[in-house]
Amino acid sequence: MAQTKQTGNEPEGSVLDGLDSSSMTGLYWYLATLACIGGFLFGYDTAVIGSVLDFIPYELSPFWTGYLVAGASLGAAVGALAAGPLTDKFGRKSLLMADASIYAVGALLSALTVNAVMLISSRTLIGLAVGADSAIATAYIAEFAPKGRRGQLSLIQQWMITVGILVSYLVALLVFAVAPGAAENADWRIILGVGAVPAVIAVLLRARMPESPRWLIQQGRFADTSAALKKLGVDVTEEDVRRTAGVIEKVEADKHDERKRLWTPGVKRALAVVSVFFVFQQITGINVPFYYGPQLLGGLFKQPGDSAVHAAMAGLVAAAILGAVNVVATYLGFRWIDKMGRRPLALMGYAGMAAFMLVAAAGVAWLTGTPKVVVVMVGFSIFIASFAMGVGGTGWLLQGEVFPTAVRGRAAATGAGVNWIANFALIEAFPIMQAAFGLPTVMVILSALSVLAIVFISKFLPETKSLSVEEVVAVFDRQAAGEPATPSRPAHA
Ligand code: BGC
């Protein structure tokens, strides 16, 4: 356990320095993983619906069928936007616990569904939880993580998302393999209901996690802050905390004007950068192979004469291969994010996405038979690996780390809301674009968007690795004032 004993004689701000500079312990990994169980459910619940859609025995119009897939993203946008003010008022822990409960109820109701309305309602509920959880998980982590490990700890969120996606394909494959005859009866219910298990575990374990110390300070709850810090291995008195609160005021505040104090030009700039990053994260097409993969790739893998359930399993095998690539490549991002930094990883990520989306497009347009399968799978795999290393987790990390504590909940939630709206827009637009231009042309457009993302990052994304969250805020404030992003001398390095 990291014990950073504070004597009260350190310079002001030392309470948070204790967190920023403490060495990593099992507790930090544990807490980050707990915060990110919602990421697992985010991945599981967004990907799982594609596997069961063909076997849901209700008469659904195309609109409601589309809603079952895309509605979770729209619900997530609403959940994310609602989570912001709630978490700034009630804390990070309370929201994380409420989300886990909603996830559990949503999964159980989906499994026990008696009609289409109940299924649609429970999927909407899950969507709200996905959004709310994604809005605050990395913010919670950013508020306790040592600054040199914040990237890694936050990337656990992305890693859990990818594991959730992969597990959803594997669970579906397993259930269909064990009981292929029950695809339209018990199978789809089990596949949807399994999400309740990690959700219930999350409720139980999250109940014991400490509230975010930065949020507690911000609320003026100094005794609680010192207790939370103690849980995190930083031993400080209430008086030390009180002094730190004054320092944060100075760093984050322009005391004369409350509104200006919270939403400084730097904060607005940070929100714009995170939002545009998130729009690119989605419109460059990552969810095309994930949401439409089973359908697009199933045709390449299935054998003539396969039954519906075996055709679905062929698509799931292809999706699971891509899902596994996603998990492995995210680990590389996790290893490199705090060493190489956010900018180089994101630039490399988008470059790989631009190039290999074109490779996959060439396979779709010009090849047939086995060469087509190989080229399309290699193209999509490296496209996904590039996203996983540099783009997916980087987006969620930036969303958690670039805002000041006073508005972190609302600002991070707005960023997450933008992510989900962009996600929804692409899912809706993809089939329309595919019908209008053909798949290869759509893929070329997606590749061009990755090139645009590179231009955006080179011009607007500052490097934030190794800075404390308070210093990160200052970087955006300096940029908004037209000054260079790099401080002449980091405040607490
Ligand atoms: C994105 C999701 C995507 C996932 C894939 C996340 O960062 O927000 O939309 O499905 O990565 O790994």
Coordinates of C-alpha atoms and ligand atoms in Angstrom, one line a residue:
M1 CA 0.0 0.0 0.0
A2 CA 1.3 3.5 -0.9
Q3 CA 1.7 5.4 2.3
T4 CA 2.5 9.0 1.6
K5 CA 2.8 10.6 5.1
Q6 CA 2.1 14.3 5.0
T7 CA 3.5 16.4 7.9
G8 CA 1.7 19.6 7.2
N9 CA 4.9 21.4 6.4
E10 CA 4.9 20.7 2.7
P11 CA 4.1 23.5 0.3
E12 CA 0.4 24.2 -0.3
G13 CA -1.3 21.7 -2.6
S14 CA 0.6 18.9 -1.0
V15 CA -2.5 16.8 -0.3
L16 CA -3.1 16.2 -3.9
D17 CA 0.7 15.9 -4.5
G18 CA 0.4 12.9 -2.2
L19 CA -2.0 11.3 -4.6
D20 CA -0.2 12.5 -7.7
S21 CA 3.2 11.1 -6.7
S22 CA 2.2 8.0 -4.7
S23 CA 3.5 4.8 -6.1
M24 CA 1.1 2.4 -7.7
T25 CA -0.5 -0.2 -5.5
G26 CA -2.9 -3.1 -5.9
L27 CA -5.6 -0.9 -4.5
Y28 CA -5.3 1.6 -7.4
W29 CA -5.6 -1.2 -9.9
Y30 CA -8.5 -2.6 -8.0
L31 CA -10.4 0.7 -7.8
A32 CA -9.8 1.5 -11.5
T33 CA -11.0 -1.9 -12.4
L34 CA -14.1 -1.4 -10.2
A35 CA -14.8 1.9 -11.9
C36 CA -14.5 0.2 -15.2
I37 CA -16.8 -2.8 -14.7
G38 CA -19.3 -0.5 -16.3
G39 CA -16.9 -0.4 -19.3
F40 CA -17.3 -4.2 -19.5
L41 CA -21.0 -3.8 -19.5
F42 CA -20.8 -1.0 -22.0
G43 CA -19.0 -3.3 -24.4
Y44 CA -21.2 -6.4 -23.6
D45 CA -24.5 -4.6 -23.8
T46 CA -23.8 -2.6 -27.0
A47 CA -22.4 -5.6 -28.9
V48 CA -24.7 -8.4 -27.6
I49 CA -27.9 -7.2 -29.3
G50 CA -26.5 -8.0 -32.8
S51 CA -26.0 -11.6 -31.9
V52 CA -29.6 -12.2 -30.8
L53 CA -31.5 -9.9 -33.1
D54 CA -32.5 -12.6 -35.6
F55 CA -34.0 -14.8 -32.8
I56 CA -36.2 -12.4 -30.9
P57 CA -39.7 -13.8 -31.5
Y58 CA -41.6 -10.5 -31.5
E59 CA -43.1 -8.8 -34.5
L60 CA -41.0 -5.7 -34.7
S61 CA -41.2 -3.0 -37.4
P62 CA -37.9 -2.0 -39.0
F63 CA -38.0 1.2 -36.9
W64 CA -38.2 -0.8 -33.6
T65 CA -35.7 -3.3 -34.8
G66 CA -33.3 -0.4 -35.6
Y67 CA -34.1 1.0 -32.2
L68 CA -33.1 -2.2 -30.5
V69 CA -29.6 -1.8 -32.0
A70 CA -29.2 2.0 -32.1
G71 CA -31.5 2.9 -29.3
A72 CA -28.9 1.9 -26.7
S73 CA -26.6 4.6 -28.2
L74 CA -29.3 7.2 -28.1
G75 CA -30.3 6.2 -24.6
A76 CA -26.6 6.4 -23.7
A77 CA -26.4 10.0 -25.0
V78 CA -29.4 10.9 -22.7
G79 CA -27.8 9.0 -19.8
A80 CA -24.5 10.7 -20.2
L81 CA -25.9 14.2 -20.4
A82 CA -28.1 13.5 -17.3
A83 CA -25.2 12.1 -15.4
G84 CA -23.2 15.3 -15.5
P85 CA -25.1 17.6 -13.1
L86 CA -26.1 14.5 -11.0
T87 CA -22.5 13.5 -10.4
D88 CA -21.3 17.0 -9.7
K89 CA -24.1 17.2 -7.1
F90 CA -24.1 13.7 -5.6
G91 CA -20.6 12.5 -6.2
R92 CA -18.8 10.0 -8.4
K93 CA -19.4 6.9 -6.2
S94 CA -23.1 7.4 -5.9
L95 CA -23.6 7.7 -9.6
L96 CA -21.3 4.7 -10.3
M97 CA -23.4 2.6 -7.9
A98 CA -26.7 3.8 -9.3
D99 CA -25.5 2.9 -12.9
A100 CA -24.5 -0.6 -11.8
S101 CA -28.0 -1.1 -10.3
I102 CA -29.7 0.1 -13.5
Y103 CA -27.5 -2.2 -15.6
A104 CA -28.5 -5.2 -13.4
V105 CA -32.2 -4.4 -13.5
G106 CA -32.0 -3.8 -17.3
A107 CA -30.3 -7.1 -18.0
L108 CA -32.7 -9.0 -15.8
L109 CA -35.8 -7.4 -17.4
S110 CA -34.4 -8.2 -20.9
A111 CA -34.0 -11.8 -19.9
L112 CA -37.5 -12.0 -18.4
T113 CA -39.2 -10.0 -21.1
V114 CA -42.8 -10.9 -21.9
N115 CA -43.4 -8.7 -24.9
A116 CA -41.8 -6.3 -27.3
V117 CA -42.6 -3.2 -25.2
M118 CA -40.8 -4.7 -22.2
L119 CA -37.8 -5.6 -24.2
I120 CA -37.5 -2.2 -25.8
S121 CA -38.0 -0.5 -22.4
S122 CA -35.3 -2.6 -20.7
R123 CA -32.8 -2.0 -23.6
T124 CA -33.5 1.7 -23.2
L125 CA -32.8 1.4 -19.5
I126 CA -29.5 -0.3 -20.2
G127 CA -28.7 2.5 -22.7
L128 CA -29.1 5.1 -19.9
A129 CA -26.7 3.1 -17.7
V130 CA -24.1 2.7 -20.4
G131 CA -24.2 6.5 -21.0
A132 CA -24.1 7.5 -17.4
D133 CA -21.3 5.1 -16.6
S134 CA -19.2 6.1 -19.6
A135 CA -19.6 9.8 -18.6
I136 CA -17.9 9.4 -15.2
A137 CA -15.8 6.3 -15.0
T138 CA -12.6 7.9 -16.3
A139 CA -13.4 11.2 -14.4
Y140 CA -13.4 9.2 -11.2
I141 CA -10.1 7.6 -12.0
A142 CA -8.5 10.9 -13.0
E143 CA -9.4 12.2 -9.6
F144 CA -7.4 9.7 -7.7
A145 CA -4.8 8.4 -10.1
P146 CA -1.0 9.2 -9.7
K147 CA -0.3 11.5 -12.6
G148 CA 2.3 9.3 -14.2
R149 CA -0.1 6.4 -14.3
R150 CA -3.4 8.2 -15.1
G151 CA -3.2 7.1 -18.7
Q152 CA -2.8 3.4 -17.9
L153 CA -5.5 3.4 -15.2
S154 CA -7.9 5.2 -17.5
L155 CA -7.2 2.8 -20.3
I156 CA -8.5 0.0 -18.2
Q157 CA -11.9 1.5 -19.2
Q158 CA -11.2 0.9 -22.9
W159 CA -9.7 -2.5 -22.2
M160 CA -12.9 -3.5 -20.2
I161 CA -15.0 -2.2 -23.1
T162 CA -13.1 -4.4 -25.5
V163 CA -13.3 -7.4 -23.2
G164 CA -17.1 -6.9 -22.8
I165 CA -17.5 -6.8 -26.6
L166 CA -15.5 -10.0 -27.1
V167 CA -17.2 -11.8 -24.2
S168 CA -20.6 -11.0 -25.7
Y169 CA -19.6 -12.8 -28.9
L170 CA -18.2 -15.7 -27.0
V171 CA -21.2 -16.1 -24.7
A172 CA -23.5 -16.1 -27.7
L173 CA -21.4 -18.6 -29.5
L174 CA -21.3 -20.9 -26.5
V175 CA -25.1 -20.7 -25.8
F176 CA -25.9 -21.3 -29.5
A177 CA -23.5 -24.2 -29.6
V178 CA -24.9 -25.8 -26.5
A179 CA -28.6 -25.4 -27.4
P180 CA -28.9 -24.5 -31.1
G181 CA -32.6 -25.6 -31.1
A182 CA -33.5 -23.1 -28.4
A183 CA -32.2 -20.0 -30.2
E184 CA -35.7 -18.4 -30.3
N185 CA -36.6 -19.6 -26.8
A186 CA -34.2 -19.6 -23.9
D187 CA -30.9 -18.8 -25.8
W188 CA -31.5 -15.1 -26.5
R189 CA -32.8 -14.5 -23.0
I190 CA -29.7 -16.1 -21.4
I191 CA -27.4 -14.2 -23.7
L192 CA -29.0 -10.8 -22.7
G193 CA -29.5 -11.8 -19.1
V194 CA -25.8 -12.8 -18.4
G195 CA -25.0 -9.0 -18.2
A196 CA -26.8 -9.0 -14.8
V197 CA -24.0 -11.0 -13.2
P198 CA -21.1 -8.5 -13.5
A199 CA -23.6 -5.7 -12.8
V200 CA -24.7 -7.2 -9.4
I201 CA -21.0 -7.8 -8.5
A202 CA -20.3 -4.1 -9.4
V203 CA -23.1 -2.9 -7.1
L204 CA -21.7 -4.9 -4.2
L205 CA -18.1 -3.9 -4.7
R206 CA -18.6 -0.3 -5.7
A207 CA -20.5 0.2 -2.4
R208 CA -17.1 -0.1 -0.6
M209 CA -15.0 2.1 -2.8
P210 CA -13.9 5.6 -1.5
E211 CA -15.6 8.7 -2.9
S212 CA -13.3 10.8 -5.1
P213 CA -11.1 12.9 -2.9
R214 CA -11.0 15.8 -5.4
W215 CA -14.8 15.9 -5.6
L216 CA -15.0 15.8 -1.7
I217 CA -12.5 18.7 -1.4
Q218 CA -14.5 20.6 -4.0
Q219 CA -17.6 20.1 -1.9
G220 CA -15.8 21.5 1.1
R221 CA -16.1 18.1 2.9
F222 CA -12.6 18.2 4.4
A223 CA -13.0 15.5 7.0
D224 CA -14.4 13.1 4.5
T225 CA -11.6 13.9 2.1
S226 CA -9.0 13.1 4.6
A227 CA -10.8 9.8 5.3
A228 CA -11.0 9.0 1.6
L229 CA -7.3 9.8 1.1
K230 CA -6.5 7.5 4.0
K231 CA -8.2 4.7 2.2
L232 CA -6.1 5.6 -0.8
G233 CA -2.9 5.4 1.3
V234 CA -2.3 9.1 1.7
D235 CA -2.2 10.1 5.3
V236 CA -3.2 13.7 5.8
T237 CA -5.1 15.8 8.4
E238 CA -8.3 17.7 7.8
E239 CA -6.2 20.9 8.1
D240 CA -3.9 19.9 5.3
V241 CA -7.0 19.3 3.1
R242 CA -8.4 22.7 4.0
R243 CA -5.2 24.3 2.8
T244 CA -5.2 22.3 -0.4
A245 CA -8.7 23.5 -1.1
G246 CA -7.4 27.0 -1.1
V247 CA -4.8 26.1 -3.7
I248 CA -7.2 24.4 -6.0
E249 CA -9.3 27.6 -5.8
K250 CA -6.3 29.5 -7.0
V251 CA -5.4 27.1 -9.7
E252 CA -8.9 26.7 -11.1
A253 CA -10.4 30.0 -10.2
D254 CA -10.9 33.5 -11.3
K255 CA -12.5 34.6 -8.1
H256 CA -14.4 37.6 -9.3
D257 CA -17.0 35.9 -11.4
E258 CA -18.6 32.6 -10.5
R259 CA -19.7 31.6 -14.0
K260 CA -16.5 32.7 -15.6
R261 CA -14.7 30.9 -12.8
L262 CA -16.2 27.5 -13.8
W263 CA -16.4 27.7 -17.6
T264 CA -13.2 29.5 -18.4
P265 CA -12.1 29.8 -22.1
G266 CA -9.7 27.0 -21.3
V267 CA -12.4 24.7 -20.2
K268 CA -14.5 25.5 -23.2
R269 CA -11.5 24.8 -25.4
A270 CA -10.9 21.5 -23.7
L271 CA -14.6 20.6 -24.1
A272 CA -14.4 21.4 -27.8
V273 CA -11.2 19.4 -28.3
V274 CA -12.6 16.4 -26.4
S275 CA -15.9 16.6 -28.3
V276 CA -14.3 16.8 -31.8
F277 CA -11.9 14.0 -30.8
F278 CA -15.0 11.9 -29.9
V279 CA -16.8 12.7 -33.1
F280 CA -13.8 11.5 -35.1
Q281 CA -13.5 8.5 -32.8
Q282 CA -16.9 7.4 -34.0
I283 CA -17.4 8.7 -37.5
T284 CA -14.2 7.1 -38.7
G285 CA -16.1 3.8 -38.5
I286 CA -14.9 1.7 -35.6
N287 CA -18.4 0.4 -35.0
V288 CA -18.9 -0.7 -38.6
P289 CA -17.0 -3.9 -38.1
F290 CA -18.4 -4.3 -34.6
Y291 CA -22.1 -3.6 -35.1
Y292 CA -22.4 -4.7 -38.7
G293 CA -19.5 -7.1 -38.7
P294 CA -21.5 -10.3 -38.0
Q295 CA -23.8 -9.3 -40.9
L296 CA -21.0 -8.0 -43.3
L297 CA -18.6 -10.8 -42.6
G298 CA -21.0 -13.7 -41.9
G299 CA -21.5 -14.0 -45.6
L300 CA -17.8 -14.5 -46.1
F301 CA -17.6 -17.3 -43.5
K302 CA -20.8 -19.3 -43.7
Q303 CA -21.2 -22.5 -45.7
P304 CA -23.9 -23.0 -48.3
G305 CA -27.0 -24.6 -46.7
D306 CA -26.2 -23.4 -43.1
S307 CA -29.3 -22.9 -40.9
A308 CA -30.1 -19.5 -39.4
V309 CA -28.3 -20.3 -36.2
H310 CA -25.3 -21.7 -37.9
A311 CA -25.0 -18.7 -40.2
A312 CA -25.2 -16.5 -37.1
M313 CA -22.5 -18.5 -35.5
A314 CA -20.3 -18.0 -38.6
G315 CA -20.7 -14.3 -38.3
L316 CA -20.0 -14.5 -34.6
V317 CA -16.7 -16.3 -35.3
A318 CA -15.6 -13.5 -37.6
A319 CA -16.7 -10.9 -35.1
A320 CA -14.9 -12.7 -32.2
I321 CA -11.6 -12.7 -34.2
L322 CA -11.9 -9.0 -34.6
G323 CA -12.9 -8.7 -30.9
A324 CA -9.9 -10.6 -29.8
V325 CA -7.6 -8.3 -31.9
N326 CA -9.2 -5.4 -30.2
V327 CA -8.5 -6.7 -26.7
V328 CA -4.9 -7.5 -27.5
A329 CA -4.1 -4.2 -29.2
T330 CA -5.7 -2.2 -26.4
Y331 CA -3.1 -3.8 -24.1
L332 CA -0.4 -2.1 -26.3
G333 CA -2.1 1.2 -25.9
F334 CA -2.2 0.6 -22.1
R335 CA 1.6 -0.1 -22.1
W336 CA 2.5 3.0 -24.2
I337 CA 0.0 5.7 -23.2
D338 CA 2.0 7.2 -20.3
K339 CA 5.4 6.7 -22.0
M340 CA 4.8 7.9 -25.5
G341 CA 1.9 10.3 -24.7
R342 CA -1.6 10.9 -26.0
R343 CA -0.7 12.8 -29.2
P344 CA 1.8 10.4 -30.8
L345 CA -0.5 7.4 -30.1
A346 CA -3.5 9.1 -31.5
L347 CA -1.7 10.2 -34.6
M348 CA -0.3 6.7 -35.2
G349 CA -3.8 5.3 -34.5
Y350 CA -5.6 7.4 -37.0
A351 CA -2.8 6.9 -39.6
G352 CA -3.2 3.1 -39.3
M353 CA -7.0 3.4 -39.4
A354 CA -6.8 5.5 -42.6
A355 CA -4.4 3.1 -44.4
F356 CA -6.1 -0.2 -43.4
M357 CA -9.6 0.9 -44.0
L358 CA -8.4 1.4 -47.6
V359 CA -6.9 -2.1 -47.6
A360 CA -10.2 -3.6 -46.5
A361 CA -12.1 -1.5 -49.1
A362 CA -9.8 -2.8 -51.8
G363 CA -10.5 -6.3 -50.7
V364 CA -14.3 -5.7 -50.8
A365 CA -14.1 -4.0 -54.2
W366 CA -11.7 -6.0 -56.2
L367 CA -11.3 -9.5 -54.8
T368 CA -13.3 -12.7 -54.5
G369 CA -13.1 -16.0 -52.6
T370 CA -10.4 -16.7 -50.1
P371 CA -8.2 -13.7 -51.1
K372 CA -11.1 -11.5 -50.3
V373 CA -11.7 -13.1 -46.9
V374 CA -8.0 -12.7 -46.1
V375 CA -7.6 -9.1 -47.2
V376 CA -10.8 -7.9 -45.7
M377 CA -10.1 -9.6 -42.3
V378 CA -6.4 -8.3 -42.3
G379 CA -7.6 -4.8 -43.3
F380 CA -10.3 -4.7 -40.6
S381 CA -8.0 -6.3 -38.0
I382 CA -5.2 -3.7 -38.4
F383 CA -7.8 -0.9 -38.6
I384 CA -9.2 -2.1 -35.3
A385 CA -5.8 -2.6 -33.7
S386 CA -4.8 1.0 -34.7
F387 CA -8.0 2.3 -33.1
A388 CA -7.4 0.2 -30.0
M389 CA -3.8 1.4 -29.5
G390 CA -4.2 5.0 -30.1
V391 CA -7.8 6.3 -30.4
G392 CA -10.4 4.4 -28.4
G393 CA -8.9 4.6 -24.9
T394 CA -7.2 7.9 -25.6
G395 CA -10.6 9.5 -26.2
W396 CA -12.0 8.3 -22.9
L397 CA -8.8 9.2 -21.1
L398 CA -8.8 12.8 -22.3
Q399 CA -12.5 13.1 -21.4
G400 CA -11.6 12.2 -17.8
E401 CA -8.4 14.3 -17.4
V402 CA -8.8 17.6 -19.1
F403 CA -11.4 19.4 -17.0
P404 CA -11.2 21.1 -13.6
T405 CA -12.9 19.3 -10.7
A406 CA -15.6 21.9 -10.3
V407 CA -17.1 21.1 -13.7
R408 CA -15.5 17.8 -14.5
G409 CA -18.8 15.8 -14.1
R410 CA -20.8 18.1 -16.4
A411 CA -18.0 18.7 -19.0
A412 CA -16.9 15.0 -19.1
A413 CA -20.6 14.0 -19.4
T414 CA -21.2 16.4 -22.3
G415 CA -18.2 14.9 -24.1
A416 CA -19.6 11.4 -23.5
G417 CA -23.0 12.6 -24.8
V418 CA -21.3 13.9 -28.0
N419 CA -19.6 10.5 -28.4
W420 CA -22.9 8.6 -28.1
I421 CA -24.7 11.0 -30.5
A422 CA -21.9 10.5 -33.1
N423 CA -22.1 6.8 -32.5
F424 CA -25.8 6.8 -33.1
A425 CA -25.4 9.0 -36.2
L426 CA -23.0 6.6 -37.8
I427 CA -25.0 3.5 -37.1
E428 CA -28.0 5.2 -38.7
A429 CA -26.1 6.7 -41.6
F430 CA -24.0 3.6 -42.5
P431 CA -26.8 1.5 -44.2
I432 CA -28.1 4.6 -46.0
M433 CA -24.7 5.5 -47.3
Q434 CA -24.0 1.9 -48.2
A435 CA -27.2 1.7 -50.3
A436 CA -26.4 5.1 -51.9
F437 CA -22.7 4.7 -52.7
G438 CA -21.8 1.0 -52.2
L439 CA -19.6 -0.4 -49.4
P440 CA -16.1 0.3 -50.9
T441 CA -16.9 4.0 -51.5
V442 CA -18.2 4.4 -47.9
M443 CA -15.0 2.8 -46.7
V444 CA -12.9 5.3 -48.7
I445 CA -14.9 8.1 -47.1
L446 CA -14.3 6.7 -43.6
S447 CA -10.6 6.5 -44.4
A448 CA -10.6 10.2 -45.5
L449 CA -12.2 11.1 -42.2
S450 CA -9.3 9.5 -40.4
V451 CA -6.9 11.7 -42.4
L452 CA -9.0 14.7 -41.3
A453 CA -8.6 13.5 -37.7
I454 CA -4.9 13.6 -38.0
V455 CA -5.0 17.2 -39.1
F456 CA -7.2 18.0 -36.2
I457 CA -5.0 16.3 -33.6
S458 CA -1.8 17.9 -35.0
K459 CA -3.3 21.3 -34.7
F460 CA -5.4 21.2 -31.6
L461 CA -4.5 18.4 -29.1
P462 CA -1.9 19.3 -26.6
E463 CA 0.2 16.6 -24.8
T464 CA -1.1 16.0 -21.3
K465 CA 0.9 13.0 -20.1
S466 CA 2.7 13.3 -16.8
L467 CA 0.9 16.5 -15.8
S468 CA -1.4 16.7 -12.7
V469 CA -5.0 17.2 -13.6
E470 CA -4.7 20.8 -12.4
E471 CA -1.8 21.4 -14.7
V472 CA -3.7 19.9 -17.6
V473 CA -6.4 22.5 -17.1
A474 CA -3.8 25.2 -17.1
V475 CA -2.5 24.0 -20.5
F476 CA -5.9 24.5 -22.1
D477 CA -6.2 27.9 -20.4
R478 CA -2.9 29.0 -21.8
Q479 CA -3.8 27.8 -25.3
A480 CA -7.1 29.6 -25.1
A481 CA -5.2 32.7 -24.3
G482 CA -3.0 32.2 -27.4
E483 CA 0.0 31.2 -25.4
P484 CA 2.2 28.1 -26.0
A485 CA 0.7 24.9 -24.4
T486 CA 3.9 23.8 -22.7
P487 CA 4.4 25.5 -19.3
S488 CA 7.8 27.1 -18.9
R489 CA 8.1 25.3 -15.5
P490 CA 5.5 22.7 -14.4
A491 CA 3.9 23.8 -11.1
H492 CA 4.3 20.6 -9.1
A493 CA 6.5 18.4 -11.2
Ligands
BGC1 C1 -15.9 3.3 -28.4 C2 -17.0 2.4 -28.8 C3 -16.4 1.2 -29.5 C4 -15.3 0.6 -28.7 C5 -14.6 -0.5 -29.5 C6 -14.9 2.6 -27.6 O1 -13.9 3.5 -27.3 O2 -16.4 4.4 -27.7 O3 -18.0 3.0 -29.6 O4 -17.4 0.2 -29.7 O5 -14.4 1.6 -28.3 O6 -13.5 -1.0 -28.8

